[in-house]
Short mmCIF file of N, CA and C in Angstrom, two decimals:
data_model
loop_
_atom_site.label_atom_id
_atom_site.label_comp_id
_atom_site.label_asym_id
_atom_site.label_seq_id
_atom_site.Cartn_x
_atom_site.Cartn_y
_atom_site.Cartn_z
N MET V 1 13.92 -0.33 7.09
CA MET V 1 14.09 -1.78 7.09
C MET V 1 12.71 -2.44 7.21
N LEU V 2 12.61 -3.61 6.60
CA LEU V 2 11.35 -4.33 6.66
C LEU V 2 11.34 -5.22 7.90
N HIS V 3 10.17 -5.33 8.53
CA HIS V 3 10.03 -6.17 9.70
C HIS V 3 8.92 -7.17 9.44
N TYR V 4 9.10 -8.40 9.91
CA TYR V 4 8.13 -9.45 9.66
C TYR V 4 7.53 -9.92 10.98
N ASN V 5 6.24 -10.25 10.94
CA ASN V 5 5.57 -10.73 12.15
C ASN V 5 5.45 -12.25 12.17
N GLY V 6 6.06 -12.92 11.19
CA GLY V 6 6.06 -14.37 11.17
C GLY V 6 4.85 -14.98 10.49
N THR V 7 3.94 -14.16 9.95
CA THR V 7 2.73 -14.70 9.33
C THR V 7 2.80 -14.67 7.81
N LEU V 8 3.85 -14.07 7.25
CA LEU V 8 3.95 -14.00 5.80
C LEU V 8 4.41 -15.33 5.22
N PRO V 9 3.88 -15.71 4.06
CA PRO V 9 4.34 -16.92 3.38
C PRO V 9 5.83 -16.81 3.07
N THR V 10 6.50 -17.96 3.03
CA THR V 10 7.95 -17.98 2.81
C THR V 10 8.33 -17.31 1.50
N GLU V 11 7.60 -17.59 0.42
CA GLU V 11 7.93 -17.01 -0.88
C GLU V 11 7.77 -15.49 -0.85
N LEU V 12 6.71 -15.02 -0.23
CA LEU V 12 6.48 -13.58 -0.13
C LEU V 12 7.59 -12.92 0.69
N THR V 13 7.97 -13.56 1.78
CA THR V 13 9.05 -13.03 2.62
C THR V 13 10.34 -12.94 1.82
N ARG V 14 10.64 -13.99 1.05
CA ARG V 14 11.86 -14.00 0.24
C ARG V 14 11.85 -12.87 -0.77
N GLN V 15 10.71 -12.63 -1.40
CA GLN V 15 10.61 -11.56 -2.39
C GLN V 15 10.77 -10.19 -1.74
N LEU V 16 10.21 -10.03 -0.55
CA LEU V 16 10.33 -8.75 0.15
C LEU V 16 11.77 -8.47 0.54
N VAL V 17 12.48 -9.49 1.00
CA VAL V 17 13.89 -9.32 1.36
C VAL V 17 14.70 -8.97 0.12
N LEU V 18 14.44 -9.68 -0.99
CA LEU V 18 15.13 -9.41 -2.25
C LEU V 18 14.83 -7.98 -2.71
N THR V 19 13.58 -7.57 -2.58
CA THR V 19 13.19 -6.23 -2.98
C THR V 19 13.93 -5.18 -2.16
N GLU V 20 13.98 -5.39 -0.86
CA GLU V 20 14.67 -4.44 0.03
C GLU V 20 16.14 -4.34 -0.33
N LYS V 21 16.79 -5.49 -0.56
CA LYS V 21 18.21 -5.48 -0.90
C LYS V 21 18.44 -4.79 -2.24
N THR V 22 17.54 -5.02 -3.18
CA THR V 22 17.66 -4.38 -4.50
C THR V 22 17.53 -2.87 -4.38
N ILE V 23 16.53 -2.42 -3.63
CA ILE V 23 16.33 -0.98 -3.44
C ILE V 23 17.55 -0.34 -2.79
N MET V 24 18.07 -0.99 -1.75
CA MET V 24 19.22 -0.43 -1.05
C MET V 24 20.45 -0.39 -1.95
N ALA V 25 20.65 -1.45 -2.75
CA ALA V 25 21.80 -1.49 -3.65
C ALA V 25 21.70 -0.40 -4.71
N LEU V 26 20.52 -0.24 -5.29
CA LEU V 26 20.33 0.79 -6.31
C LEU V 26 20.47 2.18 -5.71
N TYR V 27 19.98 2.34 -4.49
CA TYR V 27 20.07 3.64 -3.83
C TYR V 27 21.53 4.00 -3.55
N GLN V 28 22.31 3.02 -3.12
CA GLN V 28 23.74 3.26 -2.89
C GLN V 28 24.44 3.64 -4.18
N LEU V 29 24.07 2.99 -5.28
CA LEU V 29 24.66 3.32 -6.59
C LEU V 29 24.30 4.75 -6.97
N SER V 30 23.06 5.14 -6.72
CA SER V 30 22.64 6.49 -7.10
C SER V 30 23.37 7.54 -6.27
N LEU V 31 23.67 7.22 -5.01
CA LEU V 31 24.40 8.15 -4.16
C LEU V 31 25.81 8.39 -4.68
N ARG V 32 26.39 7.35 -5.27
CA ARG V 32 27.75 7.46 -5.79
C ARG V 32 27.77 8.13 -7.16
N GLY V 33 26.60 8.38 -7.72
CA GLY V 33 26.54 9.01 -9.03
C GLY V 33 26.87 8.07 -10.16
N CYS V 34 26.79 6.76 -9.90
CA CYS V 34 27.14 5.78 -10.94
C CYS V 34 26.01 5.60 -11.95
N CYS V 35 24.81 5.96 -11.56
CA CYS V 35 23.66 5.71 -12.43
C CYS V 35 22.72 6.92 -12.44
N THR V 36 22.02 7.06 -13.53
CA THR V 36 20.93 8.03 -13.56
C THR V 36 19.69 7.31 -13.05
N ILE V 37 18.61 8.04 -12.81
CA ILE V 37 17.40 7.42 -12.30
C ILE V 37 16.83 6.44 -13.33
N MET V 38 16.98 6.71 -14.63
CA MET V 38 16.49 5.78 -15.64
C MET V 38 17.31 4.51 -15.65
N ALA V 39 18.61 4.63 -15.42
CA ALA V 39 19.46 3.44 -15.37
C ALA V 39 19.06 2.55 -14.20
N LEU V 40 18.63 3.17 -13.11
CA LEU V 40 18.18 2.39 -11.96
C LEU V 40 16.99 1.52 -12.33
N PHE V 41 16.05 2.09 -13.08
CA PHE V 41 14.88 1.32 -13.48
C PHE V 41 15.27 0.16 -14.39
N LYS V 42 16.26 0.37 -15.25
CA LYS V 42 16.69 -0.70 -16.15
C LYS V 42 17.34 -1.85 -15.39
N LEU V 43 17.91 -1.56 -14.22
CA LEU V 43 18.56 -2.59 -13.42
C LEU V 43 17.58 -3.42 -12.60
N ILE V 44 16.36 -2.90 -12.44
CA ILE V 44 15.36 -3.60 -11.63
C ILE V 44 14.92 -4.88 -12.33
N LEU V 45 14.95 -5.98 -11.61
CA LEU V 45 14.50 -7.24 -12.16
C LEU V 45 12.99 -7.22 -12.32
N PRO V 46 12.48 -7.78 -13.42
CA PRO V 46 11.03 -7.82 -13.61
C PRO V 46 10.39 -8.69 -12.54
N GLY V 47 9.23 -8.30 -12.09
CA GLY V 47 8.54 -9.08 -11.07
C GLY V 47 7.29 -8.38 -10.61
N SER V 48 6.58 -9.01 -9.69
CA SER V 48 5.31 -8.46 -9.23
C SER V 48 5.51 -7.19 -8.41
N TRP V 49 6.75 -6.95 -7.94
CA TRP V 49 7.01 -5.78 -7.12
C TRP V 49 7.65 -4.65 -7.91
N LEU V 50 7.64 -4.74 -9.23
CA LEU V 50 8.30 -3.73 -10.07
C LEU V 50 7.74 -2.33 -9.82
N VAL V 51 6.42 -2.21 -9.79
CA VAL V 51 5.79 -0.90 -9.60
C VAL V 51 6.10 -0.36 -8.21
N LEU V 52 6.00 -1.21 -7.20
CA LEU V 52 6.29 -0.79 -5.83
C LEU V 52 7.73 -0.33 -5.70
N THR V 53 8.65 -1.09 -6.30
CA THR V 53 10.06 -0.74 -6.25
C THR V 53 10.31 0.58 -6.95
N GLY V 54 9.69 0.76 -8.10
CA GLY V 54 9.84 2.00 -8.85
C GLY V 54 9.35 3.20 -8.06
N LYS V 55 8.19 3.04 -7.41
CA LYS V 55 7.64 4.14 -6.61
C LYS V 55 8.54 4.45 -5.43
N THR V 56 9.12 3.41 -4.83
CA THR V 56 10.02 3.62 -3.69
C THR V 56 11.26 4.37 -4.11
N ILE V 57 11.85 3.98 -5.24
CA ILE V 57 13.04 4.66 -5.75
C ILE V 57 12.72 6.11 -6.08
N MET V 58 11.58 6.34 -6.72
CA MET V 58 11.20 7.71 -7.06
C MET V 58 10.99 8.53 -5.79
N ALA V 59 10.40 7.92 -4.76
CA ALA V 59 10.19 8.62 -3.50
C ALA V 59 11.52 9.00 -2.88
N LEU V 60 12.48 8.08 -2.90
CA LEU V 60 13.82 8.37 -2.38
C LEU V 60 14.48 9.46 -3.20
N TYR V 61 14.28 9.37 -4.52
CA TYR V 61 14.91 10.32 -5.44
C TYR V 61 14.40 11.75 -5.17
N TYR V 62 13.09 11.87 -4.98
CA TYR V 62 12.52 13.20 -4.75
C TYR V 62 12.76 13.69 -3.32
N TYR V 63 12.87 12.74 -2.38
CA TYR V 63 13.08 13.12 -0.99
C TYR V 63 14.44 13.78 -0.81
N TYR V 64 15.44 13.23 -1.50
CA TYR V 64 16.79 13.79 -1.40
C TYR V 64 17.00 14.66 -2.60
#
């Protein structure tokens, strides 16, 4: 889970929360076998955190 110290800009905080929710949702889908890892990438919304999100998903994918 992400934790905030209250110093992050509102927009950045909103993007981080959205990113966390997206990662968790995609991860839950992958656990159910509904998607392949490539399908997960196609579901990711374009944005400045695309690379970070992709690396996080790949890390989860290889960890399990």
